[in-house]
């Protein structure tokens, strides 16, 4: 089965800095990869999608890259704010139907 | 009103009891999913349904069953609950028409099996 690795240690950064989160996977590359945000006690919320033939995607302060050679996606939040503090999950999607989620990385943005 | 609702939000039960978790959606999506979330393991797919007549097992279906009563309703049952089924359970929906194929999650049900 697919193995997805996200840093289990929390990422602590200062407000205003860029946060970079990593999602690594084994086996074959997915059709596309998604990033979700999850706040405590709530369900995940979709943020961004990037397809296997795309290198980079941007949405406001968010940027996602996808390197199928390295089998890695990076998720960046620029000019981070305390309100960005949450757990971020990556999801690999195969055949447009099978979703595999990582365990998430907790981001703490300190004022 | 929330688009995806789950009931109950919290449930404590005993080993061997039958439990049903319910999910309803007003988004009009045809695809619905049940996941469980455990610390350090992420979200794992239990069952998914593409429509009322199409139900599929996910990664960890043993010990669970589902029923798709209507397009808007998808329930998860634990026939005989055991302690290692203690987890946070999420229902999700998905449309096949949008550009991003994202899933929309409910607020979750925290289940504790004693």
PDB file of C-alpha atoms in Angstrom:
ATOM      1  CA  UNK A   1       0.000   0.000   0.000  1.00  0.00           C
ATOM      2  CA  UNK A   2       1.041   3.594  -0.389  1.00  0.00           C
ATOM      3  CA  UNK A   3       3.150   5.055   2.397  1.00  0.00           C
ATOM      4  CA  UNK A   4       2.960   8.801   2.989  1.00  0.00           C
ATOM      5  CA  UNK A   5       5.348  10.641   5.263  1.00  0.00           C
ATOM      6  CA  UNK A   6       4.698  14.000   6.827  1.00  0.00           C
ATOM      7  CA  UNK A   7       6.881  15.340   9.604  1.00  0.00           C
ATOM      8  CA  UNK A   8       5.258  14.249  12.846  1.00  0.00           C
ATOM      9  CA  UNK A   9       7.090  16.904  14.822  1.00  0.00           C
ATOM     10  CA  UNK A  10       5.382  20.248  15.067  1.00  0.00           C
ATOM     11  CA  UNK A  11       6.819  23.112  13.073  1.00  0.00           C
ATOM     12  CA  UNK A  12       7.250  26.249  15.157  1.00  0.00           C
ATOM     13  CA  UNK A  13       7.915  29.526  13.338  1.00  0.00           C
ATOM     14  CA  UNK A  14       7.720  33.231  13.968  1.00  0.00           C
ATOM     15  CA  UNK A  15       4.949  35.358  12.526  1.00  0.00           C
ATOM     16  CA  UNK A  16       5.871  36.803   9.172  1.00  0.00           C
ATOM     17  CA  UNK A  17       8.214  33.974   8.207  1.00  0.00           C
ATOM     18  CA  UNK A  18       7.576  31.364   5.524  1.00  0.00           C
ATOM     19  CA  UNK A  19       6.433  27.955   6.710  1.00  0.00           C
ATOM     20  CA  UNK A  20       7.425  24.955   4.591  1.00  0.00           C
ATOM     21  CA  UNK A  21       5.798  21.584   5.105  1.00  0.00           C
ATOM     22  CA  UNK A  22       6.856  18.360   3.407  1.00  0.00           C
ATOM     23  CA  UNK A  23       4.916  15.387   2.068  1.00  0.00           C
ATOM     24  CA  UNK A  24       6.917  12.397   0.845  1.00  0.00           C
ATOM     25  CA  UNK A  25       5.509   9.217  -0.621  1.00  0.00           C
ATOM     26  CA  UNK A  26       6.641   5.818  -1.835  1.00  0.00           C
ATOM     27  CA  UNK A  27       5.509   3.745  -4.788  1.00  0.00           C
ATOM     28  CA  UNK A  28       4.050   5.282  -7.903  1.00  0.00           C
ATOM     29  CA  UNK A  29       3.010   8.896  -8.261  1.00  0.00           C
ATOM     30  CA  UNK A  30      -0.631   9.903  -7.884  1.00  0.00           C
ATOM     31  CA  UNK A  31      -2.744  11.572 -10.522  1.00  0.00           C
ATOM     32  CA  UNK A  32      -2.829  14.564  -8.244  1.00  0.00           C
ATOM     33  CA  UNK A  33      -2.075  15.665  -4.726  1.00  0.00           C
ATOM     34  CA  UNK A  34      -4.171  17.787  -2.381  1.00  0.00           C
ATOM     35  CA  UNK A  35      -3.448  19.749   0.770  1.00  0.00           C
ATOM     36  CA  UNK A  36      -5.971  20.173   3.581  1.00  0.00           C
ATOM     37  CA  UNK A  37      -6.045  22.184   6.787  1.00  0.00           C
ATOM     38  CA  UNK A  38      -7.441  20.682   9.983  1.00  0.00           C
ATOM     39  CA  UNK A  39      -8.210  22.636  13.135  1.00  0.00           C
ATOM     40  CA  UNK A  40      -8.644  20.884  16.510  1.00  0.00           C
ATOM     41  CA  UNK A  41     -12.003  19.148  16.810  1.00  0.00           C
ATOM     42  CA  UNK A  42     -12.959  19.804  13.194  1.00  0.00           C
ATOM     43  CA  UNK A  43     -12.876  18.047   9.863  1.00  0.00           C
ATOM     44  CA  UNK A  44     -10.178  18.777   7.280  1.00  0.00           C
ATOM     45  CA  UNK A  45     -10.782  21.636   4.844  1.00  0.00           C
ATOM     46  CA  UNK A  46      -9.443  21.605   1.290  1.00  0.00           C
ATOM     47  CA  UNK A  47      -6.800  24.176   0.367  1.00  0.00           C
ATOM     48  CA  UNK A  48      -5.052  23.355  -2.907  1.00  0.00           C
ATOM     49  CA  UNK A  49      -4.680  20.714  -5.592  1.00  0.00           C
ATOM     50  CA  UNK A  50      -1.693  20.092  -7.844  1.00  0.00           C
ATOM     51  CA  UNK A  51      -1.640  17.635 -10.744  1.00  0.00           C
ATOM     52  CA  UNK A  52       1.231  15.334 -11.620  1.00  0.00           C
ATOM     53  CA  UNK A  53       2.075  17.370 -14.716  1.00  0.00           C
ATOM     54  CA  UNK A  54       2.232  20.634 -12.748  1.00  0.00           C
ATOM     55  CA  UNK A  55       5.373  21.813 -10.993  1.00  0.00           C
ATOM     56  CA  UNK A  56       3.897  24.600  -8.896  1.00  0.00           C
ATOM     57  CA  UNK A  57       0.530  26.019  -7.873  1.00  0.00           C
ATOM     58  CA  UNK A  58      -0.232  29.244  -6.011  1.00  0.00           C
ATOM     59  CA  UNK A  59      -3.230  30.603  -4.172  1.00  0.00           C
ATOM     60  CA  UNK A  60      -2.848  33.857  -2.267  1.00  0.00           C
ATOM     61  CA  UNK A  61      -0.146  33.194   0.393  1.00  0.00           C
ATOM     62  CA  UNK A  62      -0.058  29.476  -0.342  1.00  0.00           C
ATOM     63  CA  UNK A  63       2.263  27.689  -2.762  1.00  0.00           C
ATOM     64  CA  UNK A  64       2.522  23.989  -3.517  1.00  0.00           C
ATOM     65  CA  UNK A  65       5.205  22.195  -5.507  1.00  0.00           C
ATOM     66  CA  UNK A  66       5.143  18.635  -6.785  1.00  0.00           C
ATOM     67  CA  UNK A  67       8.276  16.721  -7.777  1.00  0.00           C
ATOM     68  CA  UNK A  68       7.432  13.242  -9.090  1.00  0.00           C
ATOM     69  CA  UNK A  69      11.132  12.371  -9.390  1.00  0.00           C
ATOM     70  CA  UNK A  70      11.750  13.029  -5.704  1.00  0.00           C
ATOM     71  CA  UNK A  71       8.246  11.779  -4.848  1.00  0.00           C
ATOM     72  CA  UNK A  72       7.708  14.871  -2.780  1.00  0.00           C
ATOM     73  CA  UNK A  73       5.368  17.815  -2.399  1.00  0.00           C
ATOM     74  CA  UNK A  74       6.239  20.989  -0.535  1.00  0.00           C
ATOM     75  CA  UNK A  75       3.598  23.287   0.915  1.00  0.00           C
ATOM     76  CA  UNK A  76       4.580  26.877   1.655  1.00  0.00           C
ATOM     77  CA  UNK A  77       2.751  29.574   3.590  1.00  0.00           C
ATOM     78  CA  UNK A  78       4.363  32.975   3.120  1.00  0.00           C
ATOM     79  CA  UNK A  79       4.028  35.840   5.600  1.00  0.00           C
ATOM     80  CA  UNK A  80       2.635  33.396   8.130  1.00  0.00           C
ATOM     81  CA  UNK A  81       0.159  34.545  10.756  1.00  0.00           C
ATOM     82  CA  UNK A  82      -0.930  33.049  14.106  1.00  0.00           C
ATOM     83  CA  UNK A  83      -4.274  32.230  12.437  1.00  0.00           C
ATOM     84  CA  UNK A  84      -2.380  29.824  10.157  1.00  0.00           C
ATOM     85  CA  UNK A  85      -1.672  27.588  13.153  1.00  0.00           C
ATOM     86  CA  UNK A  86      -3.292  24.224  12.427  1.00  0.00           C
ATOM     87  CA  UNK A  87      -2.464  20.726  11.236  1.00  0.00           C
ATOM     88  CA  UNK A  88      -1.877  20.364   7.501  1.00  0.00           C
ATOM     89  CA  UNK A  89      -2.570  17.102   5.714  1.00  0.00           C
ATOM     90  CA  UNK A  90      -1.509  15.986   2.273  1.00  0.00           C
ATOM     91  CA  UNK A  91      -3.641  13.565   0.289  1.00  0.00           C
ATOM     92  CA  UNK A  92      -2.575  11.517  -2.713  1.00  0.00           C
ATOM     93  CA  UNK A  93      -5.303  10.698  -5.211  1.00  0.00           C
ATOM     94  CA  UNK A  94      -5.104   7.751  -7.598  1.00  0.00           C
ATOM     95  CA  UNK A  95      -7.488   7.000 -10.460  1.00  0.00           C
ATOM     96  CA  UNK A  96      -9.536  10.011  -9.293  1.00  0.00           C
ATOM     97  CA  UNK A  97     -11.183   7.810  -6.662  1.00  0.00           C
ATOM     98  CA  UNK A  98      -8.676   6.476  -4.149  1.00  0.00           C
ATOM     99  CA  UNK A  99      -7.525   8.938  -1.535  1.00  0.00           C
ATOM    100  CA  UNK A 100      -4.576   8.313   0.784  1.00  0.00           C
ATOM    101  CA  UNK A 101      -3.985  10.853   3.546  1.00  0.00           C
ATOM    102  CA  UNK A 102      -0.819  11.585   5.459  1.00  0.00           C
ATOM    103  CA  UNK A 103      -0.912  11.913   9.237  1.00  0.00           C
ATOM    104  CA  UNK A 104      -0.331  15.657   9.045  1.00  0.00           C
ATOM    105  CA  UNK A 105       2.134  18.200  10.388  1.00  0.00           C
ATOM    106  CA  UNK A 106       1.138  20.640  13.102  1.00  0.00           C
ATOM    107  CA  UNK A 107       2.147  24.235  12.430  1.00  0.00           C
ATOM    108  CA  UNK A 108       2.494  26.734  15.279  1.00  0.00           C
ATOM    109  CA  UNK A 109       2.951  30.371  14.282  1.00  0.00           C
ATOM    110  CA  UNK A 110       4.063  32.506  17.175  1.00  0.00           C
ATOM    111  CA  UNK A 111       3.306  36.245  17.339  1.00  0.00           C
TER     112      UNK A 111
ATOM    113  CA  UNK B   1     -26.563  25.106   8.255  1.00  0.00           C
ATOM    114  CA  UNK B   2     -23.596  22.801   7.805  1.00  0.00           C
ATOM    115  CA  UNK B   3     -23.374  21.032   4.455  1.00  0.00           C
ATOM    116  CA  UNK B   4     -22.179  17.731   5.963  1.00  0.00           C
ATOM    117  CA  UNK B   5     -23.519  16.743   9.358  1.00  0.00           C
ATOM    118  CA  UNK B   6     -22.671  13.817  11.578  1.00  0.00           C
ATOM    119  CA  UNK B   7     -24.553  12.382  14.535  1.00  0.00           C
ATOM    120  CA  UNK B   8     -23.763  11.807  17.277  1.00  0.00           C
ATOM    121  CA  UNK B   9     -20.786  14.100  17.824  1.00  0.00           C
ATOM    122  CA  UNK B  10     -19.579  12.101  20.804  1.00  0.00           C
ATOM    123  CA  UNK B  11     -20.393   8.582  21.890  1.00  0.00           C
ATOM    124  CA  UNK B  12     -19.142   6.360  24.674  1.00  0.00           C
ATOM    125  CA  UNK B  13     -20.097   2.717  24.486  1.00  0.00           C
ATOM    126  CA  UNK B  14     -19.085  -0.677  25.820  1.00  0.00           C
ATOM    127  CA  UNK B  15     -17.367  -3.586  24.154  1.00  0.00           C
ATOM    128  CA  UNK B  16     -19.791  -5.768  22.207  1.00  0.00           C
ATOM    129  CA  UNK B  17     -22.439  -3.093  21.635  1.00  0.00           C
ATOM    130  CA  UNK B  18     -23.780  -2.266  18.197  1.00  0.00           C
ATOM    131  CA  UNK B  19     -23.199   1.346  17.196  1.00  0.00           C
ATOM    132  CA  UNK B  20     -24.421   3.376  14.249  1.00  0.00           C
ATOM    133  CA  UNK B  21     -22.896   6.656  13.146  1.00  0.00           C
ATOM    134  CA  UNK B  22     -24.927   8.742  10.739  1.00  0.00           C
ATOM    135  CA  UNK B  23     -23.949  11.202   8.052  1.00  0.00           C
ATOM    136  CA  UNK B  24     -26.179  13.537   6.062  1.00  0.00           C
ATOM    137  CA  UNK B  25     -25.285  16.029   3.346  1.00  0.00           C
ATOM    138  CA  UNK B  26     -27.071  18.836   1.578  1.00  0.00           C
ATOM    139  CA  UNK B  27     -24.399  19.372  -1.077  1.00  0.00           C
ATOM    140  CA  UNK B  28     -26.034  17.057  -3.605  1.00  0.00           C
ATOM    141  CA  UNK B  29     -22.809  15.096  -4.071  1.00  0.00           C
ATOM    142  CA  UNK B  30     -22.984  11.531  -5.251  1.00  0.00           C
ATOM    143  CA  UNK B  31     -19.830  10.279  -3.586  1.00  0.00           C
ATOM    144  CA  UNK B  32     -19.580   9.721   0.141  1.00  0.00           C
ATOM    145  CA  UNK B  33     -16.788   8.385   2.352  1.00  0.00           C
ATOM    146  CA  UNK B  34     -16.181   7.172   5.899  1.00  0.00           C
ATOM    147  CA  UNK B  35     -12.743   7.612   7.505  1.00  0.00           C
ATOM    148  CA  UNK B  36     -11.282   7.056  10.903  1.00  0.00           C
ATOM    149  CA  UNK B  37      -8.491   9.199  12.312  1.00  0.00           C
ATOM    150  CA  UNK B  38      -6.035   7.989  14.924  1.00  0.00           C
ATOM    151  CA  UNK B  39      -3.087   9.946  16.340  1.00  0.00           C
ATOM    152  CA  UNK B  40      -0.014   9.409  14.180  1.00  0.00           C
ATOM    153  CA  UNK B  41      -1.880   7.340  11.590  1.00  0.00           C
ATOM    154  CA  UNK B  42      -3.774   9.965   9.711  1.00  0.00           C
ATOM    155  CA  UNK B  43      -7.085   9.424   7.990  1.00  0.00           C
ATOM    156  CA  UNK B  44      -7.780   5.879   6.865  1.00  0.00           C
ATOM    157  CA  UNK B  45     -10.600   4.989   4.506  1.00  0.00           C
ATOM    158  CA  UNK B  46     -13.190   2.544   5.834  1.00  0.00           C
ATOM    159  CA  UNK B  47     -15.858   2.506   3.091  1.00  0.00           C
ATOM    160  CA  UNK B  48     -16.881   4.659   0.166  1.00  0.00           C
ATOM    161  CA  UNK B  49     -19.958   4.907  -2.014  1.00  0.00           C
ATOM    162  CA  UNK B  50     -20.328   6.322  -5.511  1.00  0.00           C
ATOM    163  CA  UNK B  51     -24.111   6.180  -5.427  1.00  0.00           C
ATOM    164  CA  UNK B  52     -26.923   4.392  -3.600  1.00  0.00           C
ATOM    165  CA  UNK B  53     -26.217   1.094  -5.341  1.00  0.00           C
ATOM    166  CA  UNK B  54     -22.421   1.272  -5.357  1.00  0.00           C
ATOM    167  CA  UNK B  55     -20.579   0.628  -2.084  1.00  0.00           C
ATOM    168  CA  UNK B  56     -16.923  -0.267  -1.826  1.00  0.00           C
ATOM    169  CA  UNK B  57     -14.552  -1.385   0.904  1.00  0.00           C
ATOM    170  CA  UNK B  58     -11.695   0.860   1.822  1.00  0.00           C
ATOM    171  CA  UNK B  59      -8.378   0.195   3.467  1.00  0.00           C
ATOM    172  CA  UNK B  60      -9.754  -0.938   6.852  1.00  0.00           C
ATOM    173  CA  UNK B  61     -13.309  -2.244   6.453  1.00  0.00           C
ATOM    174  CA  UNK B  62     -13.093  -5.246   8.814  1.00  0.00           C
ATOM    175  CA  UNK B  63     -15.463  -4.827  11.765  1.00  0.00           C
ATOM    176  CA  UNK B  64     -17.514  -2.161   9.983  1.00  0.00           C
ATOM    177  CA  UNK B  65     -20.508  -2.091   7.670  1.00  0.00           C
ATOM    178  CA  UNK B  66     -22.277   0.742   5.869  1.00  0.00           C
ATOM    179  CA  UNK B  67     -25.637   1.617   4.404  1.00  0.00           C
ATOM    180  CA  UNK B  68     -26.410   4.250   1.775  1.00  0.00           C
ATOM    181  CA  UNK B  69     -30.065   4.899   2.436  1.00  0.00           C
ATOM    182  CA  UNK B  70     -30.335   7.764  -0.034  1.00  0.00           C
ATOM    183  CA  UNK B  71     -28.017  10.022  -1.983  1.00  0.00           C
ATOM    184  CA  UNK B  72     -27.838  12.300   1.035  1.00  0.00           C
ATOM    185  CA  UNK B  73     -27.392   9.696   3.787  1.00  0.00           C
ATOM    186  CA  UNK B  74     -24.540   7.300   4.505  1.00  0.00           C
ATOM    187  CA  UNK B  75     -24.350   5.479   7.832  1.00  0.00           C
ATOM    188  CA  UNK B  76     -21.528   3.490   9.390  1.00  0.00           C
ATOM    189  CA  UNK B  77     -22.179   0.591  11.761  1.00  0.00           C
ATOM    190  CA  UNK B  78     -19.969  -1.225  14.197  1.00  0.00           C
ATOM    191  CA  UNK B  79     -21.731  -4.558  14.711  1.00  0.00           C
ATOM    192  CA  UNK B  80     -19.840  -5.434  17.876  1.00  0.00           C
ATOM    193  CA  UNK B  81     -17.650  -2.597  19.062  1.00  0.00           C
ATOM    194  CA  UNK B  82     -14.165  -3.286  20.413  1.00  0.00           C
ATOM    195  CA  UNK B  83     -11.761  -0.922  22.217  1.00  0.00           C
ATOM    196  CA  UNK B  84      -9.368  -0.536  19.265  1.00  0.00           C
ATOM    197  CA  UNK B  85     -12.234   1.058  17.327  1.00  0.00           C
ATOM    198  CA  UNK B  86     -11.915   4.048  19.637  1.00  0.00           C
ATOM    199  CA  UNK B  87     -11.138   6.876  17.227  1.00  0.00           C
ATOM    200  CA  UNK B  88     -12.388  10.033  15.553  1.00  0.00           C
ATOM    201  CA  UNK B  89     -14.680   9.191  12.628  1.00  0.00           C
ATOM    202  CA  UNK B  90     -15.240  11.493   9.675  1.00  0.00           C
ATOM    203  CA  UNK B  91     -17.751  11.410   6.888  1.00  0.00           C
ATOM    204  CA  UNK B  92     -16.911  13.201   3.646  1.00  0.00           C
ATOM    205  CA  UNK B  93     -18.575  13.941   0.329  1.00  0.00           C
ATOM    206  CA  UNK B  94     -17.195  14.682  -3.088  1.00  0.00           C
ATOM    207  CA  UNK B  95     -18.541  15.958  -6.353  1.00  0.00           C
ATOM    208  CA  UNK B  96     -17.140  14.745  -9.632  1.00  0.00           C
ATOM    209  CA  UNK B  97     -17.992  18.026 -11.346  1.00  0.00           C
ATOM    210  CA  UNK B  98     -15.633  20.481  -9.709  1.00  0.00           C
ATOM    211  CA  UNK B  99     -12.094  21.191 -10.953  1.00  0.00           C
ATOM    212  CA  UNK B 100     -10.340  20.229  -7.746  1.00  0.00           C
ATOM    213  CA  UNK B 101     -12.075  16.968  -6.776  1.00  0.00           C
ATOM    214  CA  UNK B 102     -11.891  18.021  -3.159  1.00  0.00           C
ATOM    215  CA  UNK B 103     -13.616  16.245  -0.335  1.00  0.00           C
ATOM    216  CA  UNK B 104     -15.913  18.074   2.087  1.00  0.00           C
ATOM    217  CA  UNK B 105     -15.714  16.718   5.602  1.00  0.00           C
ATOM    218  CA  UNK B 106     -18.226  16.638   8.409  1.00  0.00           C
ATOM    219  CA  UNK B 107     -17.341  17.765  11.940  1.00  0.00           C
ATOM    220  CA  UNK B 108     -16.494  14.242  13.104  1.00  0.00           C
ATOM    221  CA  UNK B 109     -17.767  11.783  15.701  1.00  0.00           C
ATOM    222  CA  UNK B 110     -15.557  10.971  18.646  1.00  0.00           C
ATOM    223  CA  UNK B 111     -16.213   7.336  19.582  1.00  0.00           C
ATOM    224  CA  UNK B 112     -14.896   5.723  22.749  1.00  0.00           C
ATOM    225  CA  UNK B 113     -15.293   1.984  23.270  1.00  0.00           C
ATOM    226  CA  UNK B 114     -14.694   0.874  26.844  1.00  0.00           C
TER     227      UNK B 114
END
